mmCIF file of N, CA and C in Angstrom:
data_model
loop_
_atom_site.group_PDB
_atom_site.id
_atom_site.type_symbol
_atom_site.label_atom_id
_atom_site.label_comp_id
_atom_site.label_asym_id
_atom_site.label_seq_id
_atom_site.Cartn_x
_atom_site.Cartn_y
_atom_site.Cartn_z
ATOM 1 N N MET P 122 48.946 -64.153 -134.541
ATOM 2 C CA MET P 122 48.528 -62.770 -134.727
ATOM 3 C C MET P 122 49.155 -61.860 -133.669
ATOM 4 N N LYS P 123 49.222 -62.379 -132.437
ATOM 5 C CA LYS P 123 49.825 -61.582 -131.373
ATOM 6 C C LYS P 123 51.305 -61.328 -131.652
ATOM 7 N N ASN P 124 51.989 -62.326 -132.201
ATOM 8 C CA ASN P 124 53.418 -62.175 -132.483
ATOM 9 C C ASN P 124 53.668 -61.071 -133.513
ATOM 10 N N VAL P 125 52.827 -60.986 -134.507
ATOM 11 C CA VAL P 125 52.966 -59.942 -135.529
ATOM 12 C C VAL P 125 52.741 -58.571 -134.897
ATOM 13 N N PHE P 126 51.759 -58.480 -134.036
ATOM 14 C CA PHE P 126 51.462 -57.216 -133.354
ATOM 15 C C PHE P 126 52.655 -56.782 -132.487
ATOM 16 N N TYR P 127 53.199 -57.698 -131.701
ATOM 17 C CA TYR P 127 54.336 -57.384 -130.840
ATOM 18 C C TYR P 127 55.581 -57.033 -131.659
ATOM 19 N N ALA P 128 55.768 -57.702 -132.768
ATOM 20 C CA ALA P 128 56.901 -57.395 -133.640
ATOM 21 C C ALA P 128 56.753 -55.986 -134.219
ATOM 22 N N LEU P 129 55.548 -55.627 -134.615
ATOM 23 C CA LEU P 129 55.291 -54.300 -135.163
ATOM 24 C C LEU P 129 55.524 -53.225 -134.107
ATOM 25 N N ILE P 130 55.049 -53.449 -132.909
ATOM 26 C CA ILE P 130 55.247 -52.496 -131.810
ATOM 27 C C ILE P 130 56.738 -52.352 -131.514
ATOM 28 N N SER P 131 57.457 -53.460 -131.466
ATOM 29 C CA SER P 131 58.896 -53.430 -131.194
ATOM 30 C C SER P 131 59.633 -52.649 -132.272
ATOM 31 N N PHE P 132 59.252 -52.865 -133.514
ATOM 32 C CA PHE P 132 59.863 -52.152 -134.632
ATOM 33 C C PHE P 132 59.638 -50.650 -134.506
ATOM 34 N N CYS P 133 58.438 -50.247 -134.166
ATOM 35 C CA CYS P 133 58.118 -48.821 -134.009
ATOM 36 C C CYS P 133 58.921 -48.197 -132.869
ATOM 37 N N VAL P 134 59.062 -48.923 -131.785
ATOM 38 C CA VAL P 134 59.838 -48.416 -130.652
ATOM 39 C C VAL P 134 61.298 -48.229 -131.047
ATOM 40 N N LEU P 135 61.856 -49.177 -131.767
ATOM 41 C CA LEU P 135 63.245 -49.055 -132.215
ATOM 42 C C LEU P 135 63.454 -47.854 -133.121
ATOM 43 N N ILE P 136 62.533 -47.634 -134.019
ATOM 44 C CA ILE P 136 62.625 -46.478 -134.920
ATOM 45 C C ILE P 136 62.585 -45.179 -134.118
ATOM 46 N N LEU P 137 61.703 -45.110 -133.144
ATOM 47 C CA LEU P 137 61.624 -43.906 -132.316
ATOM 48 C C LEU P 137 62.904 -43.692 -131.520
ATOM 49 N N MET P 138 63.477 -44.761 -131.018
ATOM 50 C CA MET P 138 64.719 -44.643 -130.255
ATOM 51 C C MET P 138 65.843 -44.092 -131.120
ATOM 52 N N PHE P 139 65.989 -44.611 -132.321
ATOM 53 C CA PHE P 139 67.061 -44.150 -133.191
ATOM 54 C C PHE P 139 66.824 -42.732 -133.685
ATOM 55 N N SER P 140 65.594 -42.357 -133.922
ATOM 56 C CA SER P 140 65.323 -40.999 -134.393
ATOM 57 C C SER P 140 65.589 -39.988 -133.291
ATOM 58 N N CYS P 141 65.339 -40.358 -132.046
ATOM 59 C CA CYS P 141 65.631 -39.460 -130.932
ATOM 60 C C CYS P 141 67.127 -39.248 -130.798
ATOM 61 N N LYS P 142 67.911 -40.255 -130.995
ATOM 62 C CA LYS P 142 69.364 -40.137 -130.916
ATOM 63 C C LYS P 142 69.875 -39.160 -131.969
ATOM 64 N N ASN P 143 69.340 -39.220 -133.174
ATOM 65 C CA ASN P 143 69.767 -38.309 -134.228
ATOM 66 C C ASN P 143 69.439 -36.871 -133.860
ATOM 67 N N ASN P 144 68.287 -36.664 -133.292
ATOM 68 C CA ASN P 144 67.907 -35.320 -132.874
ATOM 69 C C ASN P 144 68.812 -34.819 -131.762
ATOM 70 N N GLU P 145 69.268 -35.732 -130.913
ATOM 71 C CA GLU P 145 70.158 -35.347 -129.822
ATOM 72 C C GLU P 145 71.462 -34.778 -130.375
ATOM 73 N N LEU P 146 72.047 -35.451 -131.338
ATOM 74 C CA LEU P 146 73.292 -34.983 -131.936
ATOM 75 C C LEU P 146 73.078 -33.649 -132.643
ATOM 76 N N GLU P 147 71.997 -33.524 -133.360
ATOM 77 C CA GLU P 147 71.713 -32.266 -134.052
ATOM 78 C C GLU P 147 71.556 -31.117 -133.056
ATOM 79 N N GLN P 148 70.917 -31.384 -131.918
ATOM 80 C CA GLN P 148 70.758 -30.347 -130.898
ATOM 81 C C GLN P 148 72.105 -29.991 -130.278
ATOM 82 N N GLU P 149 72.923 -30.996 -130.029
ATOM 83 C CA GLU P 149 74.253 -30.740 -129.468
ATOM 84 C C GLU P 149 75.101 -29.906 -130.418
ATOM 85 N N MET P 150 75.035 -30.216 -131.690
ATOM 86 C CA MET P 150 75.807 -29.455 -132.667
ATOM 87 C C MET P 150 75.243 -28.046 -132.837
ATOM 88 N N SER P 151 73.945 -27.900 -132.694
ATOM 89 C CA SER P 151 73.344 -26.573 -132.727
ATOM 90 C C SER P 151 73.842 -25.746 -131.541
ATOM 91 N N ASP P 152 73.945 -26.384 -130.379
ATOM 92 C CA ASP P 152 74.487 -25.706 -129.201
ATOM 93 C C ASP P 152 75.937 -25.283 -129.434
ATOM 94 N N TYR P 153 76.699 -26.157 -130.085
ATOM 95 C CA TYR P 153 78.094 -25.837 -130.399
ATOM 96 C C TYR P 153 78.164 -24.626 -131.338
ATOM 97 N N CYS P 154 77.357 -24.621 -132.373
ATOM 98 C CA CYS P 154 77.348 -23.495 -133.316
ATOM 99 C C CYS P 154 76.941 -22.196 -132.621
ATOM 100 N N THR P 155 75.996 -22.298 -131.709
ATOM 101 C CA THR P 155 75.572 -21.129 -130.938
ATOM 102 C C THR P 155 76.725 -20.610 -130.096
ATOM 103 N N CYS P 156 77.463 -21.520 -129.499
ATOM 104 C CA CYS P 156 78.623 -21.146 -128.694
ATOM 105 C C CYS P 156 79.659 -20.431 -129.553
ATOM 106 N N ILE P 157 79.958 -20.995 -130.718
ATOM 107 C CA ILE P 157 80.927 -20.381 -131.630
ATOM 108 C C ILE P 157 80.485 -18.970 -132.014
ATOM 109 N N ASP P 158 79.215 -18.813 -132.312
ATOM 110 C CA ASP P 158 78.686 -17.508 -132.693
ATOM 111 C C ASP P 158 78.748 -16.529 -131.521
ATOM 112 N N LYS P 159 78.426 -17.007 -130.341
ATOM 113 C CA LYS P 159 78.405 -16.158 -129.140
ATOM 114 C C LYS P 159 79.799 -15.607 -128.829
ATOM 115 N N TYR P 160 80.813 -16.455 -129.001
ATOM 116 C CA TYR P 160 82.175 -16.060 -128.656
ATOM 117 C C TYR P 160 83.033 -15.787 -129.898
ATOM 118 N N LYS P 161 82.409 -15.292 -130.931
ATOM 119 C CA LYS P 161 83.092 -15.059 -132.202
ATOM 120 C C LYS P 161 84.348 -14.196 -132.040
ATOM 121 N N TYR P 162 84.277 -13.200 -131.182
ATOM 122 C CA TYR P 162 85.391 -12.264 -131.013
ATOM 123 C C TYR P 162 86.021 -12.353 -129.625
ATOM 124 N N ASP P 163 85.797 -13.461 -128.945
ATOM 125 C CA ASP P 163 86.312 -13.639 -127.590
ATOM 126 C C ASP P 163 87.097 -14.949 -127.517
ATOM 127 N N ALA P 164 88.421 -14.839 -127.556
ATOM 128 C CA ALA P 164 89.273 -16.032 -127.579
ATOM 129 C C ALA P 164 89.100 -16.879 -126.317
ATOM 130 N N GLU P 165 88.973 -16.238 -125.177
ATOM 131 C CA GLU P 165 88.792 -16.997 -123.933
ATOM 132 C C GLU P 165 87.453 -17.718 -123.914
ATOM 133 N N GLY P 166 86.433 -17.077 -124.423
ATOM 134 C CA GLY P 166 85.110 -17.702 -124.476
ATOM 135 C C GLY P 166 85.086 -18.901 -125.402
ATOM 136 N N ARG P 167 85.896 -18.851 -126.436
ATOM 137 C CA ARG P 167 85.951 -19.978 -127.390
ATOM 138 C C ARG P 167 86.500 -21.236 -126.748
ATOM 139 N N LEU P 168 87.252 -21.096 -125.660
ATOM 140 C CA LEU P 168 87.749 -22.276 -124.952
ATOM 141 C C LEU P 168 86.582 -23.141 -124.469
ATOM 142 N N GLU P 169 85.502 -22.482 -124.078
ATOM 143 C CA GLU P 169 84.294 -23.207 -123.662
ATOM 144 C C GLU P 169 83.755 -24.042 -124.827
ATOM 145 N N CYS P 170 83.758 -23.467 -126.008
ATOM 146 C CA CYS P 170 83.274 -24.172 -127.195
ATOM 147 C C CYS P 170 84.185 -25.347 -127.541
ATOM 148 N N ILE P 171 85.477 -25.134 -127.409
ATOM 149 C CA ILE P 171 86.443 -26.198 -127.702
ATOM 150 C C ILE P 171 86.254 -27.359 -126.735
ATOM 151 N N GLU P 172 86.084 -27.044 -125.461
ATOM 152 C CA GLU P 172 85.851 -28.095 -124.469
ATOM 153 C C GLU P 172 84.567 -28.858 -124.782
ATOM 154 N N TYR P 173 83.541 -28.133 -125.217
ATOM 155 C CA TYR P 173 82.262 -28.766 -125.530
ATOM 156 C C TYR P 173 82.395 -29.724 -126.713
ATOM 157 N N ILE P 174 83.070 -29.289 -127.779
ATOM 158 C CA ILE P 174 83.199 -30.158 -128.959
ATOM 159 C C ILE P 174 84.106 -31.346 -128.648
ATOM 160 N N GLU P 175 85.104 -31.154 -127.795
ATOM 161 C CA GLU P 175 85.949 -32.277 -127.387
ATOM 162 C C GLU P 175 85.141 -33.314 -126.608
ATOM 163 N N THR P 176 84.218 -32.846 -125.792
ATOM 164 C CA THR P 176 83.332 -33.752 -125.053
ATOM 165 C C THR P 176 82.464 -34.551 -126.022
ATOM 166 N N LEU P 177 81.946 -33.880 -127.038
ATOM 167 C CA LEU P 177 81.119 -34.563 -128.039
ATOM 168 C C LEU P 177 81.952 -35.569 -128.839
ATOM 169 N N GLN P 178 83.171 -35.204 -129.174
ATOM 170 C CA GLN P 178 84.032 -36.126 -129.922
ATOM 171 C C GLN P 178 84.310 -37.379 -129.103
ATOM 172 N N LYS P 179 84.526 -37.201 -127.822
ATOM 173 C CA LYS P 179 84.768 -38.360 -126.946
ATOM 174 C C LYS P 179 83.496 -39.203 -126.832
ATOM 175 N N LYS P 180 82.360 -38.543 -126.724
ATOM 176 C CA LYS P 180 81.081 -39.243 -126.591
ATOM 177 C C LYS P 180 80.808 -40.133 -127.806
ATOM 178 N N TYR P 181 81.130 -39.646 -128.986
ATOM 179 C CA TYR P 181 80.824 -40.363 -130.224
ATOM 180 C C TYR P 181 82.057 -40.992 -130.883
ATOM 181 N N GLU P 182 83.129 -41.192 -130.122
ATOM 182 C CA GLU P 182 84.373 -41.686 -130.714
ATOM 183 C C GLU P 182 84.241 -43.078 -131.326
ATOM 184 N N ASN P 183 83.302 -43.878 -130.862
ATOM 185 C CA ASN P 183 83.137 -45.232 -131.392
ATOM 186 C C ASN P 183 81.981 -45.346 -132.381
ATOM 187 N N ASP P 184 81.502 -44.219 -132.856
ATOM 188 C CA ASP P 184 80.373 -44.218 -133.793
ATOM 189 C C ASP P 184 80.752 -43.393 -135.028
ATOM 190 N N PRO P 185 81.310 -44.043 -136.048
ATOM 191 C CA PRO P 185 81.788 -43.305 -137.228
ATOM 192 C C PRO P 185 80.704 -42.502 -137.939
ATOM 193 N N ARG P 186 79.488 -42.997 -137.941
ATOM 194 C CA ARG P 186 78.409 -42.257 -138.621
ATOM 195 C C ARG P 186 78.126 -40.936 -137.919
ATOM 196 N N LYS P 187 78.092 -40.992 -136.602
ATOM 197 C CA LYS P 187 77.815 -39.758 -135.864
ATOM 198 C C LYS P 187 78.993 -38.792 -135.947
ATOM 199 N N LYS P 188 80.199 -39.326 -135.978
ATOM 200 C CA LYS P 188 81.358 -38.448 -136.139
ATOM 201 C C LYS P 188 81.309 -37.757 -137.502
ATOM 202 N N ALA P 189 80.926 -38.489 -138.521
ATOM 203 C CA ALA P 189 80.789 -37.892 -139.851
ATOM 204 C C ALA P 189 79.682 -36.834 -139.849
ATOM 205 N N LYS P 190 78.600 -37.120 -139.152
ATOM 206 C CA LYS P 190 77.490 -36.160 -139.045
ATOM 207 C C LYS P 190 77.949 -34.911 -138.291
ATOM 208 N N MET P 191 78.785 -35.092 -137.278
ATOM 209 C CA MET P 191 79.323 -33.942 -136.543
ATOM 210 C C MET P 191 80.122 -33.038 -137.469
ATOM 211 N N ILE P 192 80.951 -33.626 -138.306
ATOM 212 C CA ILE P 192 81.756 -32.851 -139.255
ATOM 213 C C ILE P 192 80.852 -32.091 -140.218
ATOM 214 N N GLU P 193 79.844 -32.796 -140.702
ATOM 215 C CA GLU P 193 78.890 -32.160 -141.633
ATOM 216 C C GLU P 193 78.174 -30.979 -140.968
ATOM 217 N N LEU P 194 77.694 -31.199 -139.755
ATOM 218 C CA LEU P 194 76.949 -30.148 -139.067
ATOM 219 C C LEU P 194 77.851 -28.997 -138.630
ATOM 220 N N SER P 195 79.092 -29.298 -138.287
ATOM 221 C CA SER P 195 80.003 -28.216 -137.853
ATOM 222 C C SER P 195 80.355 -27.304 -139.017
ATOM 223 N N SER P 196 80.309 -27.827 -140.235
ATOM 224 C CA SER P 196 80.604 -26.965 -141.393
ATOM 225 C C SER P 196 79.486 -25.940 -141.623
ATOM 226 N N ASP P 197 78.326 -26.177 -141.015
ATOM 227 C CA ASP P 197 77.222 -25.235 -141.132
ATOM 228 C C ASP P 197 77.338 -24.077 -140.139
ATOM 229 N N CYS P 198 78.253 -24.202 -139.178
ATOM 230 C CA CYS P 198 78.432 -23.124 -138.195
ATOM 231 C C CYS P 198 79.022 -21.886 -138.884
ATOM 232 N N ASN P 199 78.572 -20.749 -138.474
ATOM 233 C CA ASN P 199 79.079 -19.493 -139.066
ATOM 234 C C ASN P 199 80.313 -19.022 -138.361
#
């Protein structure tokens, strides 16, 4: 009975860990979209946004799902 309880707790913790990671990427992409909007008419300011997205691309370079999610979320930027 204890083993089932510990397995259930472990499963719940794993789900929470993965859901937090997804929220992290969504928040990062929201920050990127905010940057793009902020510097819409400022070419020099956009360099900050480019550096930020390059950092995110490097961070997620070994995770194809997150890279695909980045592309999806970046298309939502205005």
